[in-house]
Short mmCIF file of C-alpha atoms in Angstrom, two decimals:
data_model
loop_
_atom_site.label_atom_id
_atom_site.label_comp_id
_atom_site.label_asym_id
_atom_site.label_seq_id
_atom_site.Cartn_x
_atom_site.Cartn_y
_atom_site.Cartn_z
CA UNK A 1 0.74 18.74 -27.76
CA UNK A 2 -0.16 15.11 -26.23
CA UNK A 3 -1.35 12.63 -28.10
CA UNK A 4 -4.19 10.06 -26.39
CA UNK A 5 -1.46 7.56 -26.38
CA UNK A 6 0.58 9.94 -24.50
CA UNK A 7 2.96 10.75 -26.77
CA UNK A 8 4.54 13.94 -27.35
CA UNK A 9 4.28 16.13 -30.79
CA UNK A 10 6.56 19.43 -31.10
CA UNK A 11 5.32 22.01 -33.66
CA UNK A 12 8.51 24.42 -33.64
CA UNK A 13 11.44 21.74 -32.60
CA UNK A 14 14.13 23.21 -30.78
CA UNK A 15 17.61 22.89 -31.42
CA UNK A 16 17.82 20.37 -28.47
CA UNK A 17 15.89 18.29 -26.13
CA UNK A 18 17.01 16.16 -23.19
CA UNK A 19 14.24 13.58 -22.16
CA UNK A 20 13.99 9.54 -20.64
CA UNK A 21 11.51 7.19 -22.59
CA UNK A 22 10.38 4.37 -20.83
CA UNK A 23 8.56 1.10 -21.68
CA UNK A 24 6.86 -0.69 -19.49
CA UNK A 25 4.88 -4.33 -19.93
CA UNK A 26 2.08 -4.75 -22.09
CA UNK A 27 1.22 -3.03 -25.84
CA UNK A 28 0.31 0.26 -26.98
CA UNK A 29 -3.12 1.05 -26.30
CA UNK A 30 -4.66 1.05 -29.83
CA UNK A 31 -8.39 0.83 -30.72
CA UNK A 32 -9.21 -2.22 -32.99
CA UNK A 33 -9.87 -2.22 -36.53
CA UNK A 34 -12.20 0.12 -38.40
CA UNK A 35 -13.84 0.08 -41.72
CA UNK A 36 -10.98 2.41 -42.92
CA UNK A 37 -8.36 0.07 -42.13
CA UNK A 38 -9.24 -2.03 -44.72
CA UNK A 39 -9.43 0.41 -47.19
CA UNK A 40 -7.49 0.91 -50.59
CA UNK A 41 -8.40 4.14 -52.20
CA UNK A 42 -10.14 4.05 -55.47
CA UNK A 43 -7.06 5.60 -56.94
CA UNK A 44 -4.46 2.86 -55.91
CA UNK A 45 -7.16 0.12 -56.28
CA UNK A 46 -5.56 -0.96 -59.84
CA UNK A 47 -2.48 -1.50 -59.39
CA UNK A 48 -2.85 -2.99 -55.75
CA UNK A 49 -5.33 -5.94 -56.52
CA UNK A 50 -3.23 -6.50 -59.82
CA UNK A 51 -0.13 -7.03 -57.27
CA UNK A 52 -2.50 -9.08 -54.82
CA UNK A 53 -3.68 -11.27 -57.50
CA UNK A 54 0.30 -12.08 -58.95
CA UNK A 55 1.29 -12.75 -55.06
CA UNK A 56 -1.99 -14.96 -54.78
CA UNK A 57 -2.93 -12.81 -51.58
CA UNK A 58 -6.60 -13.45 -51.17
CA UNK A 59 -7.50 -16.75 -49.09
CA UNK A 60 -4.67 -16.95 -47.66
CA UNK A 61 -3.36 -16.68 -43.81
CA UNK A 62 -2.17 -13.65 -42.35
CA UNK A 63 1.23 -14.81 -41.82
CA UNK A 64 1.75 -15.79 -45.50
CA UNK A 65 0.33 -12.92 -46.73
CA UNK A 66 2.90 -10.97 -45.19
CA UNK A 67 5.68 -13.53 -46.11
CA UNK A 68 4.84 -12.73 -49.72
CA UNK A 69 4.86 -9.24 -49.32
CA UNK A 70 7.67 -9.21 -47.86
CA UNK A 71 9.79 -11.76 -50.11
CA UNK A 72 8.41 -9.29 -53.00
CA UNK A 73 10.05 -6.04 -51.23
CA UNK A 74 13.33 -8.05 -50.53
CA UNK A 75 13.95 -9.66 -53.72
CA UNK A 76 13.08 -7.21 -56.64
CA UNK A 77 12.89 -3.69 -55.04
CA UNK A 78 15.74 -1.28 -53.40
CA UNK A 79 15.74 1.70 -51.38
CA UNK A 80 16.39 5.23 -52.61
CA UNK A 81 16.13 8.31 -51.28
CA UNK A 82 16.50 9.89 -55.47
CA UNK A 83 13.48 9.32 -56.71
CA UNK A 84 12.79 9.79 -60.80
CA UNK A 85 9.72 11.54 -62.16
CA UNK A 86 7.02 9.98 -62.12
CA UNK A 87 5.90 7.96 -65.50
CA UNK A 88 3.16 10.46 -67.31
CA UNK A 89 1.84 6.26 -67.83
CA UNK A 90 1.43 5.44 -64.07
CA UNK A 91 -1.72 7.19 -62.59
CA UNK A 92 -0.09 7.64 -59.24
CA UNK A 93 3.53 7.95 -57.80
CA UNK A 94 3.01 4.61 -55.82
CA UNK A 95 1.81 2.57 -58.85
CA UNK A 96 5.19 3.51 -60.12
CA UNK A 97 7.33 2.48 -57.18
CA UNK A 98 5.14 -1.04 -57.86
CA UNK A 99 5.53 -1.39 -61.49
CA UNK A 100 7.75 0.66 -62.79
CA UNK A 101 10.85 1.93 -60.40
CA UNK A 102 10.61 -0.91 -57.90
CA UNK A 103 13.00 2.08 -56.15
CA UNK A 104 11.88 4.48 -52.98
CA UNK A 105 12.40 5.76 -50.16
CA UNK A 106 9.93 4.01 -46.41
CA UNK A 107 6.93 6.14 -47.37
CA UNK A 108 6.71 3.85 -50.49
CA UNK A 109 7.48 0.54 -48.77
CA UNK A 110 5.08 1.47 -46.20
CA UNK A 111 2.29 2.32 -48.04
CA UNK A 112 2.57 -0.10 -50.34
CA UNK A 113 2.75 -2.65 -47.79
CA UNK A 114 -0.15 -0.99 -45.91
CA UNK A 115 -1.89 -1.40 -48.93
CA UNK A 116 -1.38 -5.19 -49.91
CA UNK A 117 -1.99 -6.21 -46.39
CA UNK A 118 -5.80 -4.54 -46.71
CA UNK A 119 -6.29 -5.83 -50.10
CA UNK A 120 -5.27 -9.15 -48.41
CA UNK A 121 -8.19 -8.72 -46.48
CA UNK A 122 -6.03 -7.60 -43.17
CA UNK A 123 -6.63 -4.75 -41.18
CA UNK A 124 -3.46 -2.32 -41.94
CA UNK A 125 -2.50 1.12 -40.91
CA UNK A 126 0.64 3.17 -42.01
CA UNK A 127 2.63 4.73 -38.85
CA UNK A 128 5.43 7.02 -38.96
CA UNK A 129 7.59 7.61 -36.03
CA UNK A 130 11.56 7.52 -35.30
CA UNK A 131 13.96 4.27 -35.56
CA UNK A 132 16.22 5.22 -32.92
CA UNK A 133 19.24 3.28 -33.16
CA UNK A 134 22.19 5.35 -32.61
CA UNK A 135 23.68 5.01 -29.47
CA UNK A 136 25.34 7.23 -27.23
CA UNK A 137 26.50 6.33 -24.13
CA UNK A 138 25.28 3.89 -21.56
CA UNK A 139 22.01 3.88 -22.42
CA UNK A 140 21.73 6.96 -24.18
CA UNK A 141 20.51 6.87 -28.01
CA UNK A 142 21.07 9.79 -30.15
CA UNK A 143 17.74 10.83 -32.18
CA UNK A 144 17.60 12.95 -35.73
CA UNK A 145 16.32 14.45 -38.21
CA UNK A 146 17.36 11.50 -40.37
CA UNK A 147 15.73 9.08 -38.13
CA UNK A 148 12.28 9.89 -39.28
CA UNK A 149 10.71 6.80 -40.67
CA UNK A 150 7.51 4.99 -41.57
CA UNK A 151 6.62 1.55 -41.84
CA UNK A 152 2.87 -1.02 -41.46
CA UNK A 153 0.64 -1.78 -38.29
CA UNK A 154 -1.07 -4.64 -39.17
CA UNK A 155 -3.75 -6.41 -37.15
CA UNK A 156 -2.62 -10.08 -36.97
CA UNK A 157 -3.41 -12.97 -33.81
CA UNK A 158 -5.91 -10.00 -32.76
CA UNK A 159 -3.22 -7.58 -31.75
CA UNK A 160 -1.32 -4.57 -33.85
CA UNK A 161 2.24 -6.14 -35.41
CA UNK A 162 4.96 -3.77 -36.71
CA UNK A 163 5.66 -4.88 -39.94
CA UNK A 164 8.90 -2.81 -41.98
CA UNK A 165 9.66 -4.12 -45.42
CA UNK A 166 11.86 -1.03 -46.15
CA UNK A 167 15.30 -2.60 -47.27
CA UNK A 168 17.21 -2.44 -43.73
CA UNK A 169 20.12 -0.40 -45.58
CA UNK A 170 17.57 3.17 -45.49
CA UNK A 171 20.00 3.36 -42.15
CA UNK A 172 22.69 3.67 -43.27
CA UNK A 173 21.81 5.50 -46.42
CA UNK A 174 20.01 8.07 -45.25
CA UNK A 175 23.23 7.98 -42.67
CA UNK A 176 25.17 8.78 -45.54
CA UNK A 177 22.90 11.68 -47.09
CA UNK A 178 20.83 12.56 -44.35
CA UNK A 179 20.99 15.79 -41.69
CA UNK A 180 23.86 15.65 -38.66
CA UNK A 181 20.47 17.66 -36.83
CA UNK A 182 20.53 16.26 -33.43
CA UNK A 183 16.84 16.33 -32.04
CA UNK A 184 17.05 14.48 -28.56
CA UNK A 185 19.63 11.81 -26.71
CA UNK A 186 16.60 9.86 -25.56
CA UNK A 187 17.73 7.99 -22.03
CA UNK A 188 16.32 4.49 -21.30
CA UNK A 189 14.25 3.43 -24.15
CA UNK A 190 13.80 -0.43 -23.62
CA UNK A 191 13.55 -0.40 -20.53
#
């Protein structure tokens, strides 16, 4: 299937694909905010305004907003891709990554930042996708399995910003642990 954007989802992957990515000038064609980018379910709300509140989020700019968040991530959380059970105390896996394990794997660091960012009063969306940066050859990059990740879209300057507060070593440790399972050599991306 195609995506509107025009990119490409496979339902039944095979072992091996062979294709050329191209960029050209310009962003992503994305639709501005909605209503339900500034949501924070009623289940999360808790924990996320209590964190917005000790970061001093609300009234401030955009860019500090996402400073904060981001100093939070760096400095008192680390990534893991072993994740405990979740406290019977904590009334949803994610309020534990924030309070309890400050540990997880980019779907935590994502949402959570996705999360912040709205309570912020920013327009946020979680995206998931591939960090391809294993290269080949020339300019060939290898993609896999392992290479899934997710990260924050947030609207900021009126345009979409990628914003990834996973700690950068998820690379390498899921590099470690992860699947060998070649999906693509992608030819061109960048260019």
């Amino acid at each position: 299937r195609r995506s509107r954007l025009g990119s490409t989802s496979v339902e039944t992957a095979p072992g091996f694909m062979r294709y050329r990515a191209h960029r050209g000038p310009g962003a992503a064609v994305e639709s501005v905010p909605g209503d339900a980018d500034y949501l924070v379910p009623p289940r999360e709300k808790e924990t996320i305004s209590a964190i917005a509140a000790e970061l001093g989020l609300h009234g401030i700019e955009a860019a500090e907003a996402r400073r904060r968040i981001g100093r939070l991530f760096a400095e008192q959380f680390y990534y893991s891709t072993w994740l405990e059970a979740s406290s019977p105390n904590a009334p949803t896996p994610l309020a534990a990554f924030l309070t309890k394990t400050h540990a997880g794997h980019c779907e935590y660091f994502a949402s959570a930042t996705t999360l912040l960012l709205r309570e912020a009063g920013i327009a946020a969306r979680y995206a998931t996708g591939f960090s391809v940066q294993e290269k080949s050859s020339g300019d060939d990059y290898l993609v896999r399995d392992r290479h899934a990740h997710a990260w924050t879209r947030a609207w900021i300057g009126g345009a979409w910003v990628d914003i990834d507060n996973t700690p950068p070593q998820w690379f390498a440790i899921e590099g470690g642990n992860g699947s060998a399972n070649l999906l693509a050599v992608a030819r061109g991306i960048g260019r």
